[in-house]
Amino acid sequence: MASSTLIPAGDFRTSYAADTTIFPTKASRNFAIAGVVLLCFAPQLFSAYWLSICIQIGIFGIAALGLNILVGFTGQISIGHAAFFLLGAFTSAYISNNSPIPVFFAIPLAGLVTALVGLIFGIPAARLKGLYLVIATLAAQYILLDFFSRAEWFSGGSVPASANPFSIFGYTMQGDRQYFYVVLAYLLLSYVLVTNLMRTRDGRALVAIRDHYLSAEIMGINLTKYRTLSFGLAAFFAGIAGALYAHYQLVISQEGFGIERSILFLAMIIIGGTGSIMGTLMGTAFVVLLPESMEWLSLHLKGSAIDHALSLNNNITFLREIAIGLIIIAFLVFEPDGLAHRWRQIKMYWKLYPFSH
């Protein structure tokens, strides 16, 4: 009788460790490694314009990741995230300008300072929910913005503050082609840290609070502690992103970081998928590329009947806001789980093809 070889049919997980692994299959791990390797060649392959877009996606992706910890994984809400982003930018610039601490160390220090401020605002917010929590985070936004406008010693007041270029051990990173690797390193480190956080006891506690806070409390989870912790973590990553943004732009102003920027951060995680780490980056890329798509559209429709009817070139900024609002509504109605869910559906379709029914 000929011997037969048993071939497993399906993806079997026989332990809890296997169920919480970062990469479910070897193929997904290899694709991730290949993607990182390809990104390392981006400065040599992309133009200066697209390299700048990639840097923006990386920086805002870190900030959106922090917000997703708060909103997507813990079930809290915040519309003051832009203020913490700006706090990180001003803090890192202030530290590097007024102390011998190099920028390399000023960036994580800015993240820690921002996290402490986030914890302070998180203490009262941790006892609120719903509309009351929204008002509390909105108050945090305006309190910090008012502080920035008055504290000339810290933020320059009405005059934009300057920031030093990124430096490490006496070597200064100059230009987008070098700074791209700085942002890429922080992006990878941030996403690996958060991915591993969600596999820990504390990460599971955050998700339990989101799913059903009463059941979580009955199981012994301290709601106030973990809700406050989520605010601190969200502020930490916002501060890191803000610091990276400051040393990239070299000039920081609070213009453009009002409530509308906080709404954009929320749009990133809603479009990408709340509670999805991969979706955070997808949503960030979508929101960053949307204005560029609108510019491209207005350029190609210039002189057409649509241009004359809508005055595209005169109202392109207004149309961007309309487009973002409509897209958020569309995702909430038709794809509430975001781009990450759609990507999983596509993968499952081809994995089972032609028996995808």
Tab-separated table of C-alpha atoms in Angstrom:
chain	number	residue	atom	x	y	z
A	1	MET	CA	0.000	0.000	0.000
A	2	ALA	CA	1.520	3.274	-1.067
A	3	SER	CA	2.108	5.776	1.662
A	4	SER	CA	0.338	9.096	1.428
A	5	THR	CA	1.527	12.497	2.520
A	6	LEU	CA	-0.882	14.595	4.524
A	7	ILE	CA	-1.054	18.168	3.276
A	8	PRO	CA	-2.852	20.641	5.582
A	9	ALA	CA	-5.783	22.341	3.891
A	10	GLY	CA	-6.209	25.782	5.374
A	11	ASP	CA	-4.529	28.068	7.871
A	12	PHE	CA	-4.513	26.230	11.194
A	13	ARG	CA	-3.631	27.940	14.481
A	14	THR	CA	-3.115	25.600	17.394
A	15	SER	CA	-1.899	28.036	20.078
A	16	TYR	CA	-2.676	31.493	21.422
A	17	ALA	CA	0.786	32.690	20.352
A	18	ALA	CA	0.027	31.665	16.783
A	19	ASP	CA	-3.269	33.540	16.911
A	20	THR	CA	-1.585	36.777	18.000
A	21	THR	CA	1.362	36.635	15.620
A	22	ILE	CA	2.099	39.803	13.648
A	23	PHE	CA	2.239	38.035	10.302
A	24	PRO	CA	-0.374	35.289	9.851
A	25	THR	CA	1.624	33.574	7.087
A	26	LYS	CA	5.199	33.453	5.850
A	27	ALA	CA	4.081	34.986	2.572
A	28	SER	CA	2.682	38.077	4.330
A	29	ARG	CA	5.919	38.456	6.278
A	30	ASN	CA	7.998	38.172	3.122
A	31	PHE	CA	5.820	40.707	1.296
A	32	ALA	CA	6.208	43.154	4.211
A	33	ILE	CA	9.990	42.772	4.184
A	34	ALA	CA	10.072	43.212	0.409
A	35	GLY	CA	7.931	46.338	0.702
A	36	VAL	CA	10.318	47.886	3.238
A	37	VAL	CA	13.313	47.055	1.023
A	38	LEU	CA	11.627	48.676	-1.972
A	39	LEU	CA	10.856	51.784	0.095
A	40	CYS	CA	14.563	52.119	0.825
A	41	PHE	CA	15.087	52.783	-2.886
A	42	ALA	CA	12.360	55.453	-3.059
A	43	PRO	CA	14.765	58.438	-2.810
A	44	GLN	CA	16.568	57.172	-5.897
A	45	LEU	CA	13.397	56.379	-7.851
A	46	PHE	CA	10.954	59.185	-6.947
A	47	SER	CA	11.048	62.816	-7.946
A	48	ALA	CA	11.418	65.512	-5.294
A	49	TYR	CA	7.666	66.189	-5.460
A	50	TRP	CA	6.579	62.594	-4.829
A	51	LEU	CA	9.276	62.142	-2.205
A	52	SER	CA	7.769	65.086	-0.334
A	53	ILE	CA	4.340	63.423	-0.572
A	54	CYS	CA	5.772	60.182	0.860
A	55	ILE	CA	7.333	62.073	3.773
A	56	GLN	CA	3.990	63.724	4.542
A	57	ILE	CA	2.235	60.338	4.462
A	58	GLY	CA	4.815	58.937	6.876
A	59	ILE	CA	4.576	61.838	9.338
A	60	PHE	CA	0.786	62.083	9.328
A	61	GLY	CA	0.575	58.278	9.431
A	62	ILE	CA	2.342	58.276	12.816
A	63	ALA	CA	-0.057	60.921	14.162
A	64	ALA	CA	-3.095	59.039	12.830
A	65	LEU	CA	-1.779	55.834	14.415
A	66	GLY	CA	-1.889	57.494	17.826
A	67	LEU	CA	-5.440	58.672	17.223
A	68	ASN	CA	-6.456	55.168	16.159
A	69	ILE	CA	-5.257	53.826	19.532
A	70	LEU	CA	-7.661	56.232	21.193
A	71	VAL	CA	-10.619	56.025	18.806
A	72	GLY	CA	-10.279	52.687	17.052
A	73	PHE	CA	-8.919	50.465	19.819
A	74	THR	CA	-10.276	52.128	22.978
A	75	GLY	CA	-13.542	53.534	21.666
A	76	GLN	CA	-12.881	57.089	22.871
A	77	ILE	CA	-13.244	60.161	20.662
A	78	SER	CA	-11.012	63.188	20.217
A	79	ILE	CA	-11.222	66.238	17.994
A	80	GLY	CA	-8.185	67.909	19.556
A	81	HIS	CA	-5.462	65.715	18.067
A	82	ALA	CA	-3.984	68.510	15.933
A	83	ALA	CA	-3.170	70.540	19.054
A	84	PHE	CA	-1.018	67.703	20.433
A	85	PHE	CA	0.659	67.380	17.027
A	86	LEU	CA	1.526	71.078	17.194
A	87	LEU	CA	2.663	70.784	20.826
A	88	GLY	CA	5.177	68.112	19.809
A	89	ALA	CA	6.463	70.342	17.012
A	90	PHE	CA	6.976	73.373	19.259
A	91	THR	CA	8.445	71.286	22.095
A	92	SER	CA	11.074	69.605	19.923
A	93	ALA	CA	12.033	72.926	18.340
A	94	TYR	CA	12.282	74.593	21.762
A	95	ILE	CA	14.433	71.801	23.227
A	96	SER	CA	16.861	71.710	20.301
A	97	ASN	CA	17.074	75.527	20.090
A	98	ASN	CA	17.585	76.246	23.793
A	99	SER	CA	19.667	73.317	25.014
A	100	PRO	CA	22.684	71.296	23.868
A	101	ILE	CA	20.392	68.307	23.257
A	102	PRO	CA	20.603	67.293	19.566
A	103	VAL	CA	17.494	66.860	17.448
A	104	PHE	CA	17.904	63.082	17.502
A	105	PHE	CA	17.083	63.088	21.243
A	106	ALA	CA	14.766	66.118	21.146
A	107	ILE	CA	12.161	64.239	19.084
A	108	PRO	CA	11.456	61.423	21.613
A	109	LEU	CA	11.634	63.955	24.460
A	110	ALA	CA	8.960	66.012	22.698
A	111	GLY	CA	6.858	62.862	22.449
A	112	LEU	CA	7.184	62.266	26.211
A	113	VAL	CA	6.294	65.877	27.074
A	114	THR	CA	3.261	65.700	24.790
A	115	ALA	CA	2.244	62.384	26.368
A	116	LEU	CA	2.344	63.967	29.841
A	117	VAL	CA	0.105	66.810	28.673
A	118	GLY	CA	-2.175	64.227	27.052
A	119	LEU	CA	-2.426	62.369	30.355
A	120	ILE	CA	-3.414	65.592	32.111
A	121	PHE	CA	-6.241	66.203	29.654
A	122	GLY	CA	-7.084	62.499	29.696
A	123	ILE	CA	-7.820	62.380	33.430
A	124	PRO	CA	-11.125	64.308	33.262
A	125	ALA	CA	-11.903	63.015	29.765
A	126	ALA	CA	-11.583	59.409	30.982
A	127	ARG	CA	-14.740	59.864	33.071
A	128	LEU	CA	-16.747	61.251	30.159
A	129	LYS	CA	-18.263	59.688	27.076
A	130	GLY	CA	-20.293	60.611	24.040
A	131	LEU	CA	-21.008	64.264	23.394
A	132	TYR	CA	-19.429	65.325	26.704
A	133	LEU	CA	-16.127	63.733	25.693
A	134	VAL	CA	-16.229	65.511	22.326
A	135	ILE	CA	-16.683	68.870	24.096
A	136	ALA	CA	-13.816	68.061	26.503
A	137	THR	CA	-11.379	67.275	23.685
A	138	LEU	CA	-12.534	70.353	21.786
A	139	ALA	CA	-11.749	72.402	24.899
A	140	ALA	CA	-8.254	70.856	24.993
A	141	GLN	CA	-7.740	71.934	21.376
A	142	TYR	CA	-8.620	75.557	22.096
A	143	ILE	CA	-6.722	75.695	25.396
A	144	LEU	CA	-3.498	74.570	23.735
A	145	LEU	CA	-3.955	76.855	20.717
A	146	ASP	CA	-4.530	79.810	23.035
A	147	PHE	CA	-1.373	78.870	24.937
A	148	PHE	CA	0.632	78.780	21.695
A	149	SER	CA	-0.620	82.215	20.657
A	150	ARG	CA	0.323	83.783	24.028
A	151	ALA	CA	3.542	81.952	24.967
A	152	GLU	CA	6.003	83.840	22.782
A	153	TRP	CA	8.933	82.338	24.736
A	154	PHE	CA	7.819	78.875	23.643
A	155	SER	CA	6.093	79.104	20.263
A	156	GLY	CA	6.990	82.584	19.080
A	157	GLY	CA	3.410	83.794	19.452
A	158	SER	CA	2.276	85.355	16.192
A	159	VAL	CA	5.754	84.881	14.698
A	160	PRO	CA	6.493	81.380	13.320
A	161	ALA	CA	9.079	79.457	15.344
A	162	SER	CA	12.181	78.018	13.731
A	163	ALA	CA	13.468	74.469	14.098
A	164	ASN	CA	16.902	73.006	13.517
A	165	PRO	CA	17.457	70.386	10.816
A	166	PHE	CA	17.669	66.769	11.954
A	167	SER	CA	21.107	65.866	13.247
A	168	ILE	CA	22.648	62.824	14.887
A	169	PHE	CA	26.119	62.763	16.456
A	170	GLY	CA	27.174	65.881	14.576
A	171	TYR	CA	25.867	64.754	11.175
A	172	THR	CA	23.028	66.839	9.727
A	173	MET	CA	20.402	65.313	7.453
A	174	GLN	CA	19.855	67.729	4.595
A	175	GLY	CA	17.207	67.522	1.907
A	176	ASP	CA	14.215	65.256	1.380
A	177	ARG	CA	16.288	62.329	0.131
A	178	GLN	CA	18.063	61.976	3.475
A	179	TYR	CA	15.134	62.973	5.690
A	180	PHE	CA	12.980	60.308	4.028
A	181	TYR	CA	14.991	57.615	5.833
A	182	VAL	CA	14.478	59.376	9.174
A	183	VAL	CA	10.705	59.383	8.711
A	184	LEU	CA	10.725	55.795	7.441
A	185	ALA	CA	12.648	54.624	10.527
A	186	TYR	CA	10.219	56.349	12.904
A	187	LEU	CA	7.235	55.070	10.920
A	188	LEU	CA	8.377	51.443	11.041
A	189	LEU	CA	9.295	51.660	14.726
A	190	SER	CA	5.932	53.246	15.634
A	191	TYR	CA	3.867	50.671	13.760
A	192	VAL	CA	5.877	47.751	15.169
A	193	LEU	CA	5.467	49.118	18.713
A	194	VAL	CA	1.701	49.581	18.382
A	195	THR	CA	1.266	46.197	16.709
A	196	ASN	CA	3.035	44.527	19.608
A	197	LEU	CA	1.133	46.670	22.141
A	198	MET	CA	-2.161	45.265	20.871
A	199	ARG	CA	-0.855	41.743	21.535
A	200	THR	CA	-0.158	42.484	25.210
A	201	ARG	CA	-2.433	42.420	28.238
A	202	ASP	CA	-2.765	46.213	28.158
A	203	GLY	CA	-3.660	46.205	24.478
A	204	ARG	CA	-6.370	43.593	25.003
A	205	ALA	CA	-7.715	45.694	27.901
A	206	LEU	CA	-8.077	48.706	25.588
A	207	VAL	CA	-10.008	46.634	23.049
A	208	ALA	CA	-12.214	45.174	25.800
A	209	ILE	CA	-13.157	48.682	26.917
A	210	ARG	CA	-14.098	49.547	23.352
A	211	ASP	CA	-16.203	46.425	22.839
A	212	HIS	CA	-18.119	46.608	26.135
A	213	TYR	CA	-16.853	48.771	28.962
A	214	LEU	CA	-19.263	47.321	31.556
A	215	SER	CA	-18.090	43.770	30.896
A	216	ALA	CA	-14.474	44.966	30.976
A	217	GLU	CA	-15.026	46.604	34.352
A	218	ILE	CA	-16.647	43.436	35.721
A	219	MET	CA	-13.544	41.489	34.629
A	220	GLY	CA	-11.407	43.825	36.749
A	221	ILE	CA	-10.144	46.259	34.112
A	222	ASN	CA	-9.585	49.735	35.519
A	223	LEU	CA	-11.535	51.911	33.062
A	224	THR	CA	-10.115	55.243	34.238
A	225	LYS	CA	-6.533	53.968	34.094
A	226	TYR	CA	-6.737	52.575	30.571
A	227	ARG	CA	-8.799	55.419	29.136
A	228	THR	CA	-6.270	57.888	30.497
A	229	LEU	CA	-3.439	55.718	29.192
A	230	SER	CA	-4.974	55.746	25.711
A	231	PHE	CA	-4.995	59.563	25.739
A	232	GLY	CA	-1.337	59.556	26.745
A	233	LEU	CA	-0.391	57.097	23.993
A	234	ALA	CA	-2.343	59.052	21.373
A	235	ALA	CA	-0.614	62.268	22.446
A	236	PHE	CA	2.806	60.564	22.440
A	237	PHE	CA	2.600	59.527	18.789
A	238	ALA	CA	1.080	62.899	17.855
A	239	GLY	CA	4.059	64.565	19.540
A	240	ILE	CA	6.561	62.371	17.704
A	241	ALA	CA	4.881	63.151	14.387
A	242	GLY	CA	4.742	66.860	15.181
A	243	ALA	CA	8.447	66.892	16.041
A	244	LEU	CA	9.299	65.158	12.752
A	245	TYR	CA	7.130	67.702	10.927
A	246	ALA	CA	8.911	70.617	12.654
A	247	HIS	CA	12.398	69.461	11.692
A	248	TYR	CA	11.214	68.775	8.172
A	249	GLN	CA	9.591	72.167	7.577
A	250	LEU	CA	12.167	74.031	9.752
A	251	VAL	CA	9.455	76.637	10.435
A	252	ILE	CA	6.407	75.985	12.634
A	253	SER	CA	3.251	78.035	12.831
A	254	GLN	CA	-0.124	77.224	14.337
A	255	GLU	CA	-1.815	78.290	11.111
A	256	GLY	CA	-3.540	75.300	9.541
A	257	PHE	CA	-3.660	73.252	12.743
A	258	GLY	CA	-7.079	74.181	14.011
A	259	ILE	CA	-10.163	72.036	14.313
A	260	GLU	CA	-10.126	71.289	10.569
A	261	ARG	CA	-6.781	69.475	10.909
A	262	SER	CA	-8.169	67.365	13.753
A	263	ILE	CA	-11.100	66.460	11.515
A	264	LEU	CA	-8.628	65.366	8.831
A	265	PHE	CA	-6.871	63.067	11.316
A	266	LEU	CA	-10.246	61.536	12.148
A	267	ALA	CA	-10.953	61.145	8.434
A	268	MET	CA	-7.700	59.203	8.011
A	269	ILE	CA	-8.674	56.509	10.489
A	270	ILE	CA	-12.330	56.383	9.415
A	271	ILE	CA	-11.430	55.950	5.748
A	272	GLY	CA	-8.615	53.496	6.517
A	273	GLY	CA	-10.579	51.558	9.127
A	274	THR	CA	-10.919	52.203	12.854
A	275	GLY	CA	-9.099	49.590	14.881
A	276	SER	CA	-6.849	48.605	11.975
A	277	ILE	CA	-3.136	49.386	12.077
A	278	MET	CA	-2.660	48.692	8.373
A	279	GLY	CA	-5.793	50.690	7.577
A	280	THR	CA	-4.350	53.731	9.371
A	281	LEU	CA	-1.575	54.059	6.813
A	282	MET	CA	-3.965	53.365	3.938
A	283	GLY	CA	-6.353	56.073	5.133
A	284	THR	CA	-3.501	58.541	5.613
A	285	ALA	CA	-2.259	57.966	2.082
A	286	PHE	CA	-5.803	58.390	0.764
A	287	VAL	CA	-6.362	61.722	2.541
A	288	VAL	CA	-2.917	63.098	1.626
A	289	LEU	CA	-3.314	62.118	-2.034
A	290	LEU	CA	-6.893	63.415	-2.320
A	291	PRO	CA	-5.913	67.114	-2.700
A	292	GLU	CA	-3.306	66.110	-5.275
A	293	SER	CA	-6.000	64.220	-7.178
A	294	MET	CA	-8.265	67.269	-7.039
A	295	GLU	CA	-5.456	69.428	-8.437
A	296	TRP	CA	-4.890	66.915	-11.226
A	297	LEU	CA	-8.609	66.802	-11.970
A	298	SER	CA	-8.962	70.585	-12.093
A	299	LEU	CA	-5.934	70.826	-14.381
A	300	HIS	CA	-7.341	68.321	-16.885
A	301	LEU	CA	-10.826	69.851	-16.775
A	302	LYS	CA	-9.531	73.373	-17.311
A	303	GLY	CA	-11.450	75.122	-20.067
A	304	SER	CA	-14.171	72.465	-20.204
A	305	ALA	CA	-17.893	73.002	-19.644
A	306	ILE	CA	-17.532	71.553	-16.136
A	307	ASP	CA	-14.808	74.100	-15.391
A	308	HIS	CA	-17.023	76.983	-16.504
A	309	ALA	CA	-20.000	75.627	-14.565
A	310	LEU	CA	-18.165	74.995	-11.284
A	311	SER	CA	-15.223	77.403	-11.600
A	312	LEU	CA	-12.894	74.595	-10.601
A	313	ASN	CA	-9.691	76.596	-10.670
A	314	ASN	CA	-11.170	79.334	-8.474
A	315	ASN	CA	-12.891	77.038	-5.987
A	316	ILE	CA	-10.491	74.081	-5.819
A	317	THR	CA	-9.889	74.537	-2.042
A	318	PHE	CA	-13.624	74.648	-1.405
A	319	LEU	CA	-14.158	71.558	-3.555
A	320	ARG	CA	-11.482	69.672	-1.611
A	321	GLU	CA	-13.397	70.174	1.623
A	322	ILE	CA	-16.623	69.057	-0.059
A	323	ALA	CA	-14.898	65.965	-1.475
A	324	ILE	CA	-13.418	64.961	1.896
A	325	GLY	CA	-16.786	65.413	3.633
A	326	LEU	CA	-18.639	63.395	1.011
A	327	ILE	CA	-16.032	60.632	1.105
A	328	ILE	CA	-16.259	60.350	4.915
A	329	ILE	CA	-20.057	60.063	4.670
A	330	ALA	CA	-19.744	57.494	1.875
A	331	PHE	CA	-17.351	55.338	3.900
A	332	LEU	CA	-19.540	55.538	6.996
A	333	VAL	CA	-22.577	54.429	4.975
A	334	PHE	CA	-21.167	51.940	2.478
A	335	GLU	CA	-17.839	50.808	3.977
A	336	PRO	CA	-17.838	51.488	7.738
A	337	ASP	CA	-14.841	49.188	8.266
A	338	GLY	CA	-12.746	51.234	5.850
A	339	LEU	CA	-10.155	50.404	3.217
A	340	ALA	CA	-8.560	47.722	5.386
A	341	HIS	CA	-11.765	45.668	5.329
A	342	ARG	CA	-12.066	46.061	1.556
A	343	TRP	CA	-8.448	44.939	1.140
A	344	ARG	CA	-9.137	41.818	3.230
A	345	GLN	CA	-12.192	41.088	1.077
A	346	ILE	CA	-10.100	41.354	-2.085
A	347	LYS	CA	-7.461	39.015	-0.670
A	348	MET	CA	-10.087	36.462	0.331
A	349	TYR	CA	-11.664	36.650	-3.115
A	350	TRP	CA	-8.428	35.727	-4.873
A	351	LYS	CA	-7.439	33.216	-2.214
A	352	LEU	CA	-10.622	31.208	-2.852
A	353	TYR	CA	-10.882	31.933	-6.589
A	354	PRO	CA	-12.642	30.479	-8.575
A	355	PHE	CA	-14.699	29.215	-5.612
A	356	SER	CA	-15.019	32.652	-3.996
A	357	HIS	CA	-18.762	32.267	-3.347
